[in-house]
């Protein structure tokens, strides 16, 4: 599923906000590879052991999100920060020099 996003500029870089409701921090993967910022996340499904007799189910057990953004060659990939609050993932991408492929931790 492609999540909705907002992008805007600040004086020191770019901010990307992505809706990822229900996705825990540890299930988010953010990487910059070959000029692509890739954000993936997955919601946990219903635990059949905890809810063995589902009477009605109106939403998917698991939702996988993925969104790709082309980024400038001169971004500082090592300086990207990520924060997840209330289902909104906010990335701050500082302007700067390019860096090799990099995985970004979520706080």
GROMACS .gro file of N, CA and C in nm:
model
  321
    1UNK      N    1   0.084  -0.116   0.000
    1UNK     CA    2   0.000   0.000   0.000
    1UNK      C    3   0.090   0.123   0.000
    2UNK      N    4   0.053   0.221  -0.078
    2UNK     CA    5   0.128   0.346  -0.083
    2UNK      C    6   0.070   0.444   0.019
    3UNK      N    7   0.147   0.479   0.121
    3UNK     CA    8   0.096   0.571   0.222
    3UNK      C    9   0.095   0.715   0.172
    4UNK      N   10   0.009   0.796   0.230
    4UNK     CA   11   0.004   0.938   0.198
    4UNK      C   12   0.126   1.007   0.259
    5UNK      N   13   0.167   1.117   0.195
    5UNK     CA   14   0.285   1.187   0.246
    5UNK      C   15   0.275   1.337   0.222
    6UNK      N   16   0.350   1.410   0.301
    6UNK     CA   17   0.370   1.554   0.285
    6UNK      C   18   0.519   1.577   0.271
    7UNK      N   19   0.558   1.669   0.184
    7UNK     CA   20   0.697   1.709   0.170
    7UNK      C   21   0.703   1.860   0.176
    8UNK      N   22   0.799   1.912   0.250
    8UNK     CA   23   0.818   2.056   0.249
    8UNK      C   24   0.963   2.090   0.280
    9UNK      N   25   1.002   2.209   0.236
    9UNK     CA   26   1.138   2.258   0.253
    9UNK      C   27   1.150   2.338   0.381
   10UNK      N   28   1.264   2.327   0.445
   10UNK     CA   29   1.304   2.414   0.554
   10UNK      C   30   1.438   2.474   0.516
   11UNK      N   31   1.484   2.567   0.593
   11UNK     CA   32   1.609   2.635   0.558
   11UNK      C   33   1.729   2.540   0.555
   12UNK      N   34   1.724   2.431   0.632
   12UNK     CA   35   1.839   2.340   0.639
   12UNK      C   36   1.816   2.205   0.571
   13UNK      N   37   1.704   2.190   0.501
   13UNK     CA   38   1.681   2.063   0.433
   13UNK      C   39   1.535   2.042   0.398
   14UNK      N   40   1.498   1.916   0.385
   14UNK     CA   41   1.363   1.877   0.345
   14UNK      C   42   1.301   1.791   0.455
   15UNK      N   43   1.171   1.808   0.476
   15UNK     CA   44   1.098   1.726   0.572
   15UNK      C   45   0.996   1.643   0.494
   16UNK      N   46   0.993   1.513   0.525
   16UNK     CA   47   0.897   1.421   0.466
   16UNK      C   48   0.814   1.363   0.581
   17UNK      N   49   0.682   1.373   0.570
   17UNK     CA   50   0.593   1.312   0.667
   17UNK      C   51   0.514   1.203   0.594
   18UNK      N   52   0.506   1.086   0.656
   18UNK     CA   53   0.439   0.972   0.594
   18UNK      C   54   0.343   0.911   0.695
   19UNK      N   55   0.218   0.890   0.653
   19UNK     CA   56   0.121   0.824   0.739
   19UNK      C   57   0.146   0.674   0.741
   20UNK      N   58   0.172   0.621   0.860
   20UNK     CA   59   0.196   0.477   0.875
   20UNK      C   60   0.126   0.429   1.001
   21UNK      N   61  -0.008   0.439   1.004
   21UNK     CA   62  -0.081   0.402   1.126
   21UNK      C   63  -0.065   0.254   1.159
   22UNK      N   64  -0.042   0.228   1.287
   22UNK     CA   65  -0.033   0.090   1.334
   22UNK      C   66   0.101   0.023   1.315
   23UNK      N   67   0.197   0.092   1.253
   23UNK     CA   68   0.328   0.032   1.229
   23UNK      C   69   0.420   0.064   1.347
   24UNK      N   70   0.473  -0.039   1.414
   24UNK     CA   71   0.567  -0.013   1.523
   24UNK      C   72   0.704   0.029   1.470
   25UNK      N   73   0.778   0.103   1.552
   25UNK     CA   74   0.912   0.152   1.512
   25UNK      C   75   0.998   0.041   1.454
   26UNK      N   76   0.999  -0.073   1.522
   26UNK     CA   77   1.090  -0.181   1.482
   26UNK      C   78   1.051  -0.245   1.349
   27UNK      N   79   0.933  -0.213   1.297
   27UNK     CA   80   0.888  -0.270   1.169
   27UNK      C   81   0.904  -0.171   1.054
   28UNK      N   82   0.975  -0.061   1.078
   28UNK     CA   83   0.998   0.039   0.973
   28UNK      C   84   1.141   0.025   0.923
   29UNK      N   85   1.155   0.025   0.792
   29UNK     CA   86   1.286   0.016   0.727
   29UNK      C   87   1.301   0.136   0.635
   30UNK      N   88   1.405   0.215   0.658
   30UNK     CA   89   1.431   0.335   0.578
   30UNK      C   90   1.573   0.325   0.525
   31UNK      N   91   1.586   0.336   0.392
   31UNK     CA   92   1.719   0.329   0.332
   31UNK      C   93   1.730   0.430   0.219
   32UNK      N   94   1.852   0.474   0.195
   32UNK     CA   95   1.883   0.555   0.078
   32UNK      C   96   1.984   0.477  -0.004
   33UNK      N   97   1.942   0.441  -0.126
   33UNK     CA   98   2.028   0.365  -0.215
   33UNK      C   99   2.012   0.419  -0.357
   34UNK      N  100   2.122   0.453  -0.421
   34UNK     CA  101   2.122   0.498  -0.561
   34UNK      C  102   2.023   0.611  -0.586
   35UNK      N  103   2.020   0.710  -0.498
   35UNK     CA  104   1.935   0.826  -0.518
   35UNK      C  105   1.788   0.804  -0.488
   36UNK      N  106   1.755   0.692  -0.424
   36UNK     CA  107   1.616   0.662  -0.386
   36UNK      C  108   1.606   0.649  -0.235
   37UNK      N  109   1.516   0.727  -0.176
   37UNK     CA  110   1.482   0.712  -0.035
   37UNK      C  111   1.364   0.616  -0.031
   38UNK      N  112   1.384   0.499   0.028
   38UNK     CA  113   1.280   0.395   0.033
   38UNK      C  114   1.236   0.377   0.178
   39UNK      N  115   1.104   0.389   0.198
   39UNK     CA  116   1.047   0.372   0.331
   39UNK      C  117   0.948   0.256   0.325
   40UNK      N  118   0.969   0.157   0.413
   40UNK     CA  119   0.880   0.042   0.420
   40UNK      C  120   0.839   0.019   0.565
   41UNK      N  121   0.720  -0.031   0.584
   41UNK     CA  122   0.673  -0.065   0.717
   41UNK      C  123   0.560  -0.165   0.709
   42UNK      N  124   0.539  -0.238   0.818
   42UNK     CA  125   0.436  -0.342   0.819
   42UNK      C  126   0.367  -0.343   0.955
   43UNK      N  127   0.233  -0.343   0.951
   43UNK     CA  128   0.157  -0.353   1.075
   43UNK      C  129   0.155  -0.499   1.120
   44UNK      N  130   0.149  -0.520   1.250
   44UNK     CA  131   0.138  -0.659   1.297
   44UNK      C  132  -0.004  -0.709   1.271
   45UNK      N  133  -0.016  -0.834   1.244
   45UNK     CA  134  -0.148  -0.894   1.223
   45UNK      C  135  -0.211  -0.933   1.355
   46UNK      N  136  -0.334  -0.976   1.348
   46UNK     CA  137  -0.400  -1.028   1.466
   46UNK      C  138  -0.332  -1.156   1.508
   47UNK      N  139  -0.308  -1.171   1.635
   47UNK     CA  140  -0.247  -1.293   1.687
   47UNK      C  141  -0.357  -1.396   1.705
   48UNK      N  142  -0.360  -1.496   1.620
   48UNK     CA  143  -0.465  -1.599   1.624
   48UNK      C  144  -0.469  -1.672   1.758
   49UNK      N  145  -0.357  -1.675   1.828
   49UNK     CA  146  -0.355  -1.740   1.959
   49UNK      C  147  -0.429  -1.656   2.062
   50UNK      N  148  -0.421  -1.523   2.048
   50UNK     CA  149  -0.489  -1.434   2.142
   50UNK      C  150  -0.635  -1.413   2.104
   51UNK      N  151  -0.665  -1.422   1.974
   51UNK     CA  152  -0.802  -1.401   1.924
   51UNK      C  153  -0.838  -1.521   1.836
   52UNK      N  154  -0.864  -1.637   1.896
   52UNK     CA  155  -0.883  -1.758   1.816
   52UNK      C  156  -1.016  -1.763   1.740
   53UNK      N  157  -1.121  -1.700   1.791
   53UNK     CA  158  -1.253  -1.710   1.729
   53UNK      C  159  -1.301  -1.574   1.681
   54UNK      N  160  -1.244  -1.528   1.572
   54UNK     CA  161  -1.283  -1.398   1.517
   54UNK      C  162  -1.424  -1.410   1.460
   55UNK      N  163  -1.514  -1.326   1.507
   55UNK     CA  164  -1.652  -1.329   1.462
   55UNK      C  165  -1.673  -1.239   1.341
   56UNK      N  166  -1.596  -1.135   1.332
   56UNK     CA  167  -1.608  -1.042   1.219
   56UNK      C  168  -1.472  -0.975   1.200
   57UNK      N  169  -1.430  -0.965   1.077
   57UNK     CA  170  -1.301  -0.901   1.047
   57UNK      C  171  -1.320  -0.811   0.927
   58UNK      N  172  -1.309  -0.680   0.949
   58UNK     CA  173  -1.333  -0.582   0.843
   58UNK      C  174  -1.205  -0.515   0.793
   59UNK      N  175  -1.093  -0.551   0.846
   59UNK     CA  176  -0.968  -0.494   0.795
   59UNK      C  177  -0.865  -0.604   0.785
   60UNK      N  178  -0.767  -0.578   0.698
   60UNK     CA  179  -0.662  -0.677   0.676
   60UNK      C  180  -0.585  -0.703   0.804
   61UNK      N  181  -0.538  -0.824   0.816
   61UNK     CA  182  -0.458  -0.858   0.933
   61UNK      C  183  -0.325  -0.785   0.931
   62UNK      N  184  -0.266  -0.773   0.816
   62UNK     CA  185  -0.139  -0.704   0.803
   62UNK      C  186  -0.148  -0.604   0.688
   63UNK      N  187  -0.084  -0.491   0.705
   63UNK     CA  188  -0.075  -0.392   0.599
   63UNK      C  189   0.073  -0.363   0.577
   64UNK      N  190   0.116  -0.372   0.452
   64UNK     CA  191   0.254  -0.339   0.418
   64UNK      C  192   0.255  -0.207   0.344
   65UNK      N  193   0.332  -0.113   0.396
   65UNK     CA  194   0.347   0.019   0.333
   65UNK      C  195   0.481   0.026   0.263
   66UNK      N  196   0.483   0.098   0.151
   66UNK     CA  197   0.610   0.124   0.082
   66UNK      C  198   0.595   0.253   0.004
   67UNK      N  199   0.696   0.338   0.019
   67UNK     CA  200   0.697   0.464  -0.055
   67UNK      C  201   0.840   0.494  -0.093
   68UNK      N  202   0.862   0.529  -0.220
   68UNK     CA  203   0.993   0.566  -0.270
   68UNK      C  204   0.993   0.713  -0.310
   69UNK      N  205   1.103   0.780  -0.281
   69UNK     CA  206   1.121   0.920  -0.320
   69UNK      C  207   1.257   0.934  -0.385
   70UNK      N  208   1.262   1.003  -0.497
   70UNK     CA  209   1.391   1.034  -0.557
   70UNK      C  210   1.449   1.150  -0.479
   71UNK      N  211   1.576   1.139  -0.443
   71UNK     CA  212   1.642   1.244  -0.367
   71UNK      C  213   1.762   1.297  -0.444
   72UNK      N  214   1.801   1.419  -0.410
   72UNK     CA  215   1.914   1.483  -0.477
   72UNK      C  216   2.042   1.406  -0.448
   73UNK      N  217   2.134   1.415  -0.540
   73UNK     CA  218   2.261   1.345  -0.524
   73UNK      C  219   2.345   1.401  -0.410
   74UNK      N  220   2.321   1.527  -0.372
   74UNK     CA  221   2.406   1.589  -0.271
   74UNK      C  222   2.347   1.586  -0.130
   75UNK      N  223   2.244   1.502  -0.104
   75UNK     CA  224   2.189   1.498   0.032
   75UNK      C  225   2.288   1.429   0.126
   76UNK      N  226   2.275   1.459   0.252
   76UNK     CA  227   2.357   1.398   0.356
   76UNK      C  228   2.280   1.278   0.411
   77UNK      N  229   2.291   1.162   0.348
   77UNK     CA  230   2.214   1.043   0.387
   77UNK      C  231   2.245   1.003   0.531
   78UNK      N  232   2.368   1.019   0.574
   78UNK     CA  233   2.404   0.981   0.710
   78UNK      C  234   2.342   1.076   0.813
   79UNK      N  235   2.300   1.195   0.770
   79UNK     CA  236   2.241   1.293   0.861
   79UNK      C  237   2.089   1.287   0.868
   80UNK      N  238   2.026   1.197   0.793
   80UNK     CA  239   1.880   1.186   0.794
   80UNK      C  240   1.835   1.135   0.931
   81UNK      N  241   1.732   1.199   0.985
   81UNK     CA  242   1.674   1.153   1.111
   81UNK      C  243   1.529   1.112   1.087
   82UNK      N  244   1.482   1.019   1.167
   82UNK     CA  245   1.345   0.969   1.154
   82UNK      C  246   1.281   0.960   1.292
   83UNK      N  247   1.156   1.004   1.300
   83UNK     CA  248   1.083   1.001   1.426
   83UNK      C  249   0.940   0.957   1.397
   84UNK      N  250   0.888   0.865   1.478
   84UNK     CA  251   0.752   0.815   1.463
   84UNK      C  252   0.669   0.859   1.582
   85UNK      N  253   0.564   0.938   1.555
   85UNK     CA  254   0.475   0.984   1.661
   85UNK      C  255   0.332   0.972   1.610
   86UNK      N  256   0.250   0.899   1.684
   86UNK     CA  257   0.107   0.885   1.653
   86UNK      C  258   0.081   0.842   1.508
   87UNK      N  259   0.160   0.747   1.458
   87UNK     CA  260   0.138   0.694   1.324
   87UNK      C  261   0.190   0.781   1.211
   88UNK      N  262   0.258   0.891   1.244
   88UNK     CA  263   0.318   0.978   1.142
   88UNK      C  264   0.469   0.966   1.153
   89UNK      N  265   0.530   0.918   1.046
   89UNK     CA  266   0.675   0.909   1.039
   89UNK      C  267   0.727   1.039   0.980
   90UNK      N  268   0.815   1.107   1.052
   90UNK     CA  269   0.872   1.233   1.005
   90UNK      C  270   1.021   1.215   0.982
   91UNK      N  271   1.063   1.242   0.859
   91UNK     CA  272   1.205   1.234   0.822
   91UNK      C  273   1.255   1.375   0.799
   92UNK      N  274   1.372   1.405   0.851
   92UNK     CA  275   1.439   1.532   0.820
   92UNK      C  276   1.562   1.497   0.737
   93UNK      N  277   1.567   1.551   0.616
   93UNK     CA  278   1.676   1.523   0.524
   93UNK      C  279   1.758   1.650   0.509
   94UNK      N  280   1.873   1.657   0.575
   94UNK     CA  281   1.954   1.779   0.565
   94UNK      C  282   2.019   1.792   0.428
   95UNK      N  283   2.037   1.917   0.385
   95UNK     CA  284   2.114   1.941   0.265
   95UNK      C  285   2.259   1.908   0.295
   96UNK      N  286   2.334   1.869   0.196
   96UNK     CA  287   2.475   1.841   0.222
   96UNK      C  288   2.535   1.753   0.116
   97UNK      N  289   2.645   1.692   0.152
   97UNK     CA  290   2.719   1.609   0.058
   97UNK      C  291   2.660   1.469   0.053
   98UNK      N  292   2.673   1.406  -0.063
   98UNK     CA  293   2.621   1.271  -0.080
   98UNK      C  294   2.702   1.172   0.003
   99UNK      N  295   2.635   1.065   0.040
   99UNK     CA  296   2.699   0.961   0.120
   99UNK      C  297   2.665   0.827   0.057
  100UNK      N  298   2.741   0.722   0.091
  100UNK     CA  299   2.708   0.590   0.038
  100UNK      C  300   2.573   0.541   0.091
  101UNK      N  301   2.526   0.429   0.039
  101UNK     CA  302   2.399   0.371   0.083
  101UNK      C  303   2.395   0.368   0.235
  102UNK      N  304   2.278   0.398   0.290
  102UNK     CA  305   2.270   0.415   0.434
  102UNK      C  306   2.133   0.376   0.485
  103UNK      N  307   2.128   0.307   0.600
  103UNK     CA  308   2.001   0.272   0.666
  103UNK      C  309   1.980   0.370   0.780
  104UNK      N  310   1.857   0.421   0.795
  104UNK     CA  311   1.826   0.523   0.892
  104UNK      C  312   1.748   0.463   1.009
  105UNK      N  313   1.796   0.483   1.134
  105UNK     CA  314   1.721   0.432   1.249
  105UNK      C  315   1.601   0.520   1.280
  106UNK      N  316   1.496   0.461   1.335
  106UNK     CA  317   1.374   0.534   1.374
  106UNK      C  318   1.373   0.547   1.526
  107UNK      N  319   1.352   0.671   1.574
  107UNK     CA  320   1.345   0.692   1.718
  107UNK      C  321   1.204   0.723   1.759
   0.00000   0.00000   0.00000
